PDB file of C-alpha atoms in Angstrom:
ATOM      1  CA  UNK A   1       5.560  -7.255 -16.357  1.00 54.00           C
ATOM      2  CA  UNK A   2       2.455  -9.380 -16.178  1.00 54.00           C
ATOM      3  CA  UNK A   3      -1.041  -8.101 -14.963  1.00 60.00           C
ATOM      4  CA  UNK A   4      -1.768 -12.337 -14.887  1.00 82.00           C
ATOM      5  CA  UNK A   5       0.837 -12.794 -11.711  1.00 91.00           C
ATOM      6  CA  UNK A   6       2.599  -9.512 -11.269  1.00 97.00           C
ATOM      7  CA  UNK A   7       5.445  -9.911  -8.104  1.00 96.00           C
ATOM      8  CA  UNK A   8       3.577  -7.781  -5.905  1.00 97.00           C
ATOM      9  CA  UNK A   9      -0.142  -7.235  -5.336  1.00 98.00           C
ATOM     10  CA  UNK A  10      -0.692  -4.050  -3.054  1.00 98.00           C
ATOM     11  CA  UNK A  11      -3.433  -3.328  -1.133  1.00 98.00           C
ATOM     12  CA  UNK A  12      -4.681   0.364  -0.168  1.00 97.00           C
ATOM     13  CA  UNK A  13      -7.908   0.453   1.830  1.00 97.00           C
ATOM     14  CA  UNK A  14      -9.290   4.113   1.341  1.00 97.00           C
ATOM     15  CA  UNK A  15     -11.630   5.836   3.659  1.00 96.00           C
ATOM     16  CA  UNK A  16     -11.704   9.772   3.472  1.00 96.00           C
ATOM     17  CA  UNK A  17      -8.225  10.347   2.570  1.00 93.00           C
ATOM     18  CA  UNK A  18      -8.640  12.631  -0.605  1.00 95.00           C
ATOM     19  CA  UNK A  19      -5.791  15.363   0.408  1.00 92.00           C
ATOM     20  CA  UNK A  20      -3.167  12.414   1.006  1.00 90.00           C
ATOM     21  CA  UNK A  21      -4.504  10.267  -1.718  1.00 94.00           C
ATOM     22  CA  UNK A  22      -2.646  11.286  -4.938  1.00 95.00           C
ATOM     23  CA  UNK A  23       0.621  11.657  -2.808  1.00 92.00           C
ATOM     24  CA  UNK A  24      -0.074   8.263  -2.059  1.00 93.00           C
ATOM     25  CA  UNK A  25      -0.932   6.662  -5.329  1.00 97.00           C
ATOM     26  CA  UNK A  26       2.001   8.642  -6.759  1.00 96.00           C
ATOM     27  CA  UNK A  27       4.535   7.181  -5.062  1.00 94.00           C
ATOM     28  CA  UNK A  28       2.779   3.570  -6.107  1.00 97.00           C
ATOM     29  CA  UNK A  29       2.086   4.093  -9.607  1.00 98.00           C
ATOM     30  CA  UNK A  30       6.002   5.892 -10.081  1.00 98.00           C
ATOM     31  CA  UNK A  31       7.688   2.428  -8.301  1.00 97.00           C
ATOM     32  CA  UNK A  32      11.081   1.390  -9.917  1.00 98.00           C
ATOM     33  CA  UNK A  33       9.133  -2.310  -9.515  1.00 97.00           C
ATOM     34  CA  UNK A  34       6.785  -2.201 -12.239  1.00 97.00           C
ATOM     35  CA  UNK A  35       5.743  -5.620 -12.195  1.00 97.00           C
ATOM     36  CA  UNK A  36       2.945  -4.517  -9.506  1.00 98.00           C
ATOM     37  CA  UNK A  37      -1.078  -4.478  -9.549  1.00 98.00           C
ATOM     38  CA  UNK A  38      -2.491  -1.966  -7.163  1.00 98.00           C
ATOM     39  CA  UNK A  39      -5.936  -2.963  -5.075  1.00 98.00           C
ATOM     40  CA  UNK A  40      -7.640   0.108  -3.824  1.00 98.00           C
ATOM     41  CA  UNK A  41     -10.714  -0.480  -2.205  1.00 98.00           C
ATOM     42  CA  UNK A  42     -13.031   2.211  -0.653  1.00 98.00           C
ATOM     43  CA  UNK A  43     -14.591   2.272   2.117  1.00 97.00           C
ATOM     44  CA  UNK A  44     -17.726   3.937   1.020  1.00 97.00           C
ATOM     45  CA  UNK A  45     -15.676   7.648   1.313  1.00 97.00           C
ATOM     46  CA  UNK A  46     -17.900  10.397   1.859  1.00 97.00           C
ATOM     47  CA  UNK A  47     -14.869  13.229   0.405  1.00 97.00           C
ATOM     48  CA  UNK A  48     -13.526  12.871  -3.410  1.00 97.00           C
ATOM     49  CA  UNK A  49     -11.641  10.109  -2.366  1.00 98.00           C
ATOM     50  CA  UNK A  50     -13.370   7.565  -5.002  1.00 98.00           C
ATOM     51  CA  UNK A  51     -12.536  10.321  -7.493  1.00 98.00           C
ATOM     52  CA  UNK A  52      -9.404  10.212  -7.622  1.00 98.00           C
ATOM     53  CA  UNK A  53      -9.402   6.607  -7.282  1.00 98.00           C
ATOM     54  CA  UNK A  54     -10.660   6.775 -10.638  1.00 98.00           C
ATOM     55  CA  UNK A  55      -8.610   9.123 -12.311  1.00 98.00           C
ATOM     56  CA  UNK A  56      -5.702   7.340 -11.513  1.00 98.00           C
ATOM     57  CA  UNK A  57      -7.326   4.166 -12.355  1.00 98.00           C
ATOM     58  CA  UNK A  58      -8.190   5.414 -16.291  1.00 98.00           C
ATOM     59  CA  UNK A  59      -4.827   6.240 -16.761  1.00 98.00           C
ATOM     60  CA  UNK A  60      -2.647   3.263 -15.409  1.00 98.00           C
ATOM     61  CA  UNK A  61      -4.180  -0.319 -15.882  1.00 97.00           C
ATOM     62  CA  UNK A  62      -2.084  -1.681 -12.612  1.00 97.00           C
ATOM     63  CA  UNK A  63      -4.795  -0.107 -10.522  1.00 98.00           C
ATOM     64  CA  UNK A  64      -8.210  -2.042  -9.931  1.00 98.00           C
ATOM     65  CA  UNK A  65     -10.817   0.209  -7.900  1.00 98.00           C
ATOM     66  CA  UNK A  66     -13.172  -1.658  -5.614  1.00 98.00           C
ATOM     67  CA  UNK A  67     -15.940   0.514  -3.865  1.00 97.00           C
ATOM     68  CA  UNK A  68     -17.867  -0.723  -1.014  1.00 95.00           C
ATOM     69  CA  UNK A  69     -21.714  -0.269  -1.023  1.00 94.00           C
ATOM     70  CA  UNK A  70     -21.390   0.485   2.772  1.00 95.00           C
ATOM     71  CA  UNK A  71     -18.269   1.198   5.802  1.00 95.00           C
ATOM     72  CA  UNK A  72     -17.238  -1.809   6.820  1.00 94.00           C
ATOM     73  CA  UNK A  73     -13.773  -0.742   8.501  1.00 94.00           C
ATOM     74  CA  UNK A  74     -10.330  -1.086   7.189  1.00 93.00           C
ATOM     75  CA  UNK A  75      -9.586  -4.957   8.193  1.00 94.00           C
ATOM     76  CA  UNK A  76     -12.927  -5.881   6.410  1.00 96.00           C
ATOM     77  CA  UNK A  77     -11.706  -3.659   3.315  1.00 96.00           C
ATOM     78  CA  UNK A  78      -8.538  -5.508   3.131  1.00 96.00           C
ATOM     79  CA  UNK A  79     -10.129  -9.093   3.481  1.00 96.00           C
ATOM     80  CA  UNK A  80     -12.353  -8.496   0.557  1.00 96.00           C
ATOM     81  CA  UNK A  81      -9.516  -6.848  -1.684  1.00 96.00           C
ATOM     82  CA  UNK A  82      -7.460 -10.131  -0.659  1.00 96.00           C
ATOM     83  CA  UNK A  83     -10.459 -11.896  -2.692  1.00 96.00           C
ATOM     84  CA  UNK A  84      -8.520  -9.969  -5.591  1.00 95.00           C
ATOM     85  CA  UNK A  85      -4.714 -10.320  -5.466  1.00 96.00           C
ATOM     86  CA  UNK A  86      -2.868 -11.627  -8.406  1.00 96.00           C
ATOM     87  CA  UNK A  87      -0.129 -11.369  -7.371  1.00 96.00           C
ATOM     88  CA  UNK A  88       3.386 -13.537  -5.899  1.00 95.00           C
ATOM     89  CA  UNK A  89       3.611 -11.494  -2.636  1.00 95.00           C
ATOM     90  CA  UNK A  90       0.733  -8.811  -1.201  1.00 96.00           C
ATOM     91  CA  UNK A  91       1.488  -5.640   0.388  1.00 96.00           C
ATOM     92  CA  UNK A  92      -0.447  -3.380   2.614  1.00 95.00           C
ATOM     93  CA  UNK A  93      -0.177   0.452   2.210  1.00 93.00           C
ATOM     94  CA  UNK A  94      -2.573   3.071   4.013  1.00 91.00           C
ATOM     95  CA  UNK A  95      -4.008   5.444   1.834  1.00 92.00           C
ATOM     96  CA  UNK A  96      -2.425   8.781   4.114  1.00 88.00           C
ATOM     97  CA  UNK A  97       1.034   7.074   3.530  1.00 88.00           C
ATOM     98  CA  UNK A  98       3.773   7.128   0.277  1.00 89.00           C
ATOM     99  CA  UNK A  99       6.925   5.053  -0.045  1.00 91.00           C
ATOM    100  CA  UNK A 100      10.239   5.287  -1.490  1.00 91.00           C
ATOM    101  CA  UNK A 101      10.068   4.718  -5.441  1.00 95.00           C
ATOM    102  CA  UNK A 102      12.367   1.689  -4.676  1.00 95.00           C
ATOM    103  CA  UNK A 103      10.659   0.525  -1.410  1.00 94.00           C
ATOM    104  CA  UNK A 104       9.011  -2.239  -3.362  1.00 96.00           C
ATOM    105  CA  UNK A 105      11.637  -3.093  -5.655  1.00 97.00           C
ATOM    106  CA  UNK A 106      13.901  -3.640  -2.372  1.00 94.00           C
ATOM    107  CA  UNK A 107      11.964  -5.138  -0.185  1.00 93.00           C
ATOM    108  CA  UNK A 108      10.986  -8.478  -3.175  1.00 96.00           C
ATOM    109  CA  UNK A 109      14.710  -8.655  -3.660  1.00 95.00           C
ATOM    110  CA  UNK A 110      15.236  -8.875   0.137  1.00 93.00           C
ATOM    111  CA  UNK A 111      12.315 -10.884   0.480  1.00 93.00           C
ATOM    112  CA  UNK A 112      13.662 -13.218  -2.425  1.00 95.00           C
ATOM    113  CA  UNK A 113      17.578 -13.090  -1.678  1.00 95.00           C
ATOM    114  CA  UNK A 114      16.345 -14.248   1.875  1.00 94.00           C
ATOM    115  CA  UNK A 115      14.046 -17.171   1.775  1.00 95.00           C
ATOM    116  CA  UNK A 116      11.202 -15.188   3.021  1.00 92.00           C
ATOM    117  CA  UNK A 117       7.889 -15.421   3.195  1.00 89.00           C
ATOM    118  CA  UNK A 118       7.356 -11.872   5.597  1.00 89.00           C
ATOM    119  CA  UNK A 119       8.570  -8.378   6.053  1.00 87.00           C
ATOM    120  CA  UNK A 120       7.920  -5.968   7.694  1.00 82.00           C
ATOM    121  CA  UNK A 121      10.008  -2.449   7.688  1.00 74.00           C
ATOM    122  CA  UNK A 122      10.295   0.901   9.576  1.00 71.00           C
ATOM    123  CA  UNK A 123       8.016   3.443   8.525  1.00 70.00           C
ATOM    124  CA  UNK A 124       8.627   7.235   9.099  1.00 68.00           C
ATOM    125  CA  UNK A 125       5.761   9.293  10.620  1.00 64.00           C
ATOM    126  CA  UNK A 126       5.181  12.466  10.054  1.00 61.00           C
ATOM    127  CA  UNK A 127       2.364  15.867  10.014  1.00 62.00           C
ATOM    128  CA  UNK A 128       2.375  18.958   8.273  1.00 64.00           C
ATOM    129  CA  UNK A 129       5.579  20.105  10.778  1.00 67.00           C
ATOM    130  CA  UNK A 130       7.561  17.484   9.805  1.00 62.00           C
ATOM    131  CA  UNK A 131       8.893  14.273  10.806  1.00 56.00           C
ATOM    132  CA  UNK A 132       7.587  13.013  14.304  1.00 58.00           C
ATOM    133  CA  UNK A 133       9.488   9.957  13.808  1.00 58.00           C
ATOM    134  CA  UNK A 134       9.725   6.090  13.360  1.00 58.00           C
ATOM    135  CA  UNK A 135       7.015   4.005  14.359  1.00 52.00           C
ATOM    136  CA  UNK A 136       7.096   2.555  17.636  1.00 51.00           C
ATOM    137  CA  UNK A 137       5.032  -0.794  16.739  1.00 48.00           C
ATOM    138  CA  UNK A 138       7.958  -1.288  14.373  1.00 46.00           C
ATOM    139  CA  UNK A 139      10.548  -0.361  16.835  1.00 48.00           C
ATOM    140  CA  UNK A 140       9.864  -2.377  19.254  1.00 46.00           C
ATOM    141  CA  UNK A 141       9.423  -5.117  16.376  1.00 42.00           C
ATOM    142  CA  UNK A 142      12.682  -4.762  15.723  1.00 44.00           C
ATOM    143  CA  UNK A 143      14.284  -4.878  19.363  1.00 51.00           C
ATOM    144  CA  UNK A 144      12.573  -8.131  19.823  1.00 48.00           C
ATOM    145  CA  UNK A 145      14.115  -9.478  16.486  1.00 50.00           C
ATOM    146  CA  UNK A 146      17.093  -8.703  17.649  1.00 49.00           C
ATOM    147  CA  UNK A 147      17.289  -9.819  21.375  1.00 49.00           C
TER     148      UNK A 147
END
């Protein structure tokens, strides 16, 4: 693992998400893919959100914490955190969602085994009831992939 040019550089632009937050970072900080830097930036918060960006920062030194003096939206959050990736290939998580501990770890090898320079993937969406189901940006992504 190298914090100089780890594989993958995420990005997490964070804007009043406290109660989803640590669910979130969790599911970063315990990837199988350790060979990862993690870019939260946020958005000038107005919950505990910069917090427990942190917390979590103090205790794993893959996360760097950016805080904006002011809201500038979550494109212009992820525009300046590009300013900071290290790393081979970037990534862009929301800070209400979590991944698989191996999402990362198989989407590089995909990524490398293929040639590619993009992916993107299904996500699952869900509320406190449970699962409302796949995404239908990525859906229909998919269908016109494969037509």
């Amino acid at each position: 693992m190298s914090l100089d040019k780890p594989k993958i550089s995420i990005i997490v632009p964070v804007y009043n998400t406290a109660n989803y937050l640590e669910e979130c970072l969790d599911s970063l900080v315990n990837q199988s893919l350790e060979d990862i830097e993690i870019i939260c930036i946020d958005d000038k918060s107005e919950d505990n959100s910069p917090e427990i960006l942190e917390k979590y920062a103090s205790k794993d030194n893959r996360i760097k914490v950016i805080l904006n003096k002011e809201n500038t939206g979550q494109a212009i959050a992820r525009n300046i955190a590009l300013k900071s990736v290290k790393g081979e290939y970037i990534a862009f998580m929301d800070s209400d969602d979590k991944i698989d501990l191996d999402g990362y770890e198989k989407v590089l090898n995909f990524c490398e085994k293929n040639f590619l320079d993009m992916v993107l993937f299904n996500v699952v969406r869900f509320d406190k009831k449970g699962i409302i189901g796949e995404s239908e940006l990525h859906e229909k992504s998919i269908q016109n992939e494969t037509n």
